[in-house]
């Protein structure tokens, strides 16, 4: 249970603060108190008997959080004191503690078994973040071929089941499994459940697609393990997942692992080089200090939501390069990253203002030519896994003339460029920063330490 009040006055313009967050009454907004008082008292009466953690969506991250006020940590009275003063009420509302957990012990799924009978002769592929957007469309694209059995690795399994039905994924072509990338324990539980389900057969493909983007948050949110949310979910959660599954994938023929990249993390592109802020890992000062609360940024500087996302994408692409350098020769696994084009209607932009969400798709369609539909983007991600032409390792795949161009008009009168619709797949160039070997090695070693990977857990045959 929580209050979500937004107070607006002439002296305090409307601000978007990160959910979950408790908006409280300030002296400058006291004129609103009369309207809010009846609501507050009614809510307290209704909830005084017991309070439980509440689940709700947090922007693109859709994270479940538990919010408890200091008042609720004590034994809750059966009734609300009628003589409570406005000052006391305000004090209770401002003493609310921030969220505690994304993943609880009771969230752990019971392992599913006898997966071999369901999978049959199909290839087994795991897709993170498969309950919406790019991940869901990729899952549908692969499942409908009849050649793949898809594990939809998601934080909300019931939502994933609904989405699979809505997208007409064939019955028996998929299975949903709980995975909260903001919890390292959840990652380990998922890996255990996956291995119990598939038994001795290897995992053919892994697609690391899930991501959160919190550009408007003035303060950082934290994962269960104390990492800033964008870096924790986009990089650290996937880093642990990948390393725990490499040994298993090495036993599969034509195994492929793809981590979705972004044009914004490549500073040699318009989207990454000209759009402020630029990604910059600096000397990894934040990672050196443990990368945990209160350290929010990889460079150790103050929190900047948009940059945190871009930095996490640089780490994603560096991880691919390091996986290739360390493991491709010994395992045969094909490691790649990709940029599907600008999915202007993606849920990643839900934190943006309404005018931006409406104008951006139009701008990308008719000005830059970078627009690509959700369905086509899903097909592109599936192509990296299924296309025989994508068997080369350590490639950053893109489409349609390159994501480095601003956009142009083709002879047929349609806008092209910047990874827009149509075109052919090609090997794109990564920025010098992404290809920096010394920084990549340091990033790998510090990430391994941060997520608690032991040498025994690492895949055999690693090249130092």
GROMACS .gro file of N, CA, C and O in nm, residues 7-13 24-33:
model
   68
    7UNK      N    1   0.165   1.694  -0.589
    7UNK     CA    2   0.125   1.828  -0.548
    7UNK      C    3   0.193   1.929  -0.638
    7UNK      O    4   0.313   1.924  -0.659
    8UNK      N    5   0.116   2.021  -0.695
    8UNK     CA    6   0.171   2.118  -0.787
    8UNK      C    7   0.132   2.259  -0.743
    8UNK      O    8   0.016   2.287  -0.715
    9UNK      N    9   0.227   2.346  -0.736
    9UNK     CA   10   0.201   2.485  -0.704
    9UNK      C   11   0.276   2.574  -0.799
    9UNK      O   12   0.361   2.529  -0.875
   10UNK      N   13   0.248   2.705  -0.797
   10UNK     CA   14   0.317   2.797  -0.886
   10UNK      C   15   0.466   2.802  -0.856
   10UNK      O   16   0.548   2.821  -0.943
   11UNK      N   17   0.501   2.788  -0.730
   11UNK     CA   18   0.641   2.796  -0.693
   11UNK      C   19   0.714   2.663  -0.710
   11UNK      O   20   0.834   2.656  -0.702
   12UNK      N   21   0.640   2.556  -0.731
   12UNK     CA   22   0.702   2.423  -0.746
   12UNK      C   23   0.642   2.354  -0.866
   12UNK      O   24   0.543   2.284  -0.854
   13UNK      N   25   0.697   2.377  -0.988
   13UNK     CA   26   0.641   2.318  -1.108
   13UNK      C   27   0.641   2.167  -1.100
   13UNK      O   28   0.722   2.106  -1.030
   24UNK      N   29   0.486   1.410  -0.093
   24UNK     CA   30   0.435   1.454   0.035
   24UNK      C   31   0.398   1.602   0.032
   24UNK      O   32   0.432   1.675  -0.059
   25UNK      N   33   0.330   1.643   0.137
   25UNK     CA   34   0.280   1.779   0.144
   25UNK      C   35   0.387   1.870   0.200
   25UNK      O   36   0.445   1.843   0.303
   26UNK      N   37   0.416   1.977   0.130
   26UNK     CA   38   0.515   2.074   0.174
   26UNK      C   39   0.442   2.201   0.217
   26UNK      O   40   0.325   2.222   0.183
   27UNK      N   41   0.511   2.290   0.290
   27UNK     CA   42   0.447   2.414   0.332
   27UNK      C   43   0.392   2.496   0.214
   27UNK      O   44   0.285   2.556   0.224
   28UNK      N   45   0.463   2.497   0.102
   28UNK     CA   46   0.418   2.577  -0.012
   28UNK      C   47   0.293   2.521  -0.075
   28UNK      O   48   0.223   2.589  -0.150
   29UNK      N   49   0.262   2.393  -0.047
   29UNK     CA   50   0.143   2.333  -0.107
   29UNK      C   51   0.034   2.307  -0.004
   29UNK      O   52  -0.054   2.226  -0.026
   30UNK      N   53   0.041   2.375   0.110
   30UNK     CA   54  -0.055   2.348   0.217
   30UNK      C   55  -0.198   2.377   0.176
   30UNK      O   56  -0.293   2.322   0.231
   31UNK      N   57  -0.216   2.462   0.076
   31UNK     CA   58  -0.352   2.494   0.032
   31UNK      C   59  -0.423   2.372  -0.022
   31UNK      O   60  -0.546   2.369  -0.030
   32UNK      N   61  -0.346   2.268  -0.057
   32UNK     CA   62  -0.409   2.146  -0.108
   32UNK      C   63  -0.446   2.050   0.004
   32UNK      O   64  -0.506   1.947  -0.022
   33UNK      N   65  -0.408   2.083   0.123
   33UNK     CA   66  -0.424   1.987   0.232
   33UNK      C   67  -0.569   1.949   0.256
   33UNK      O   68  -0.602   1.833   0.280
   0.00000   0.00000   0.00000
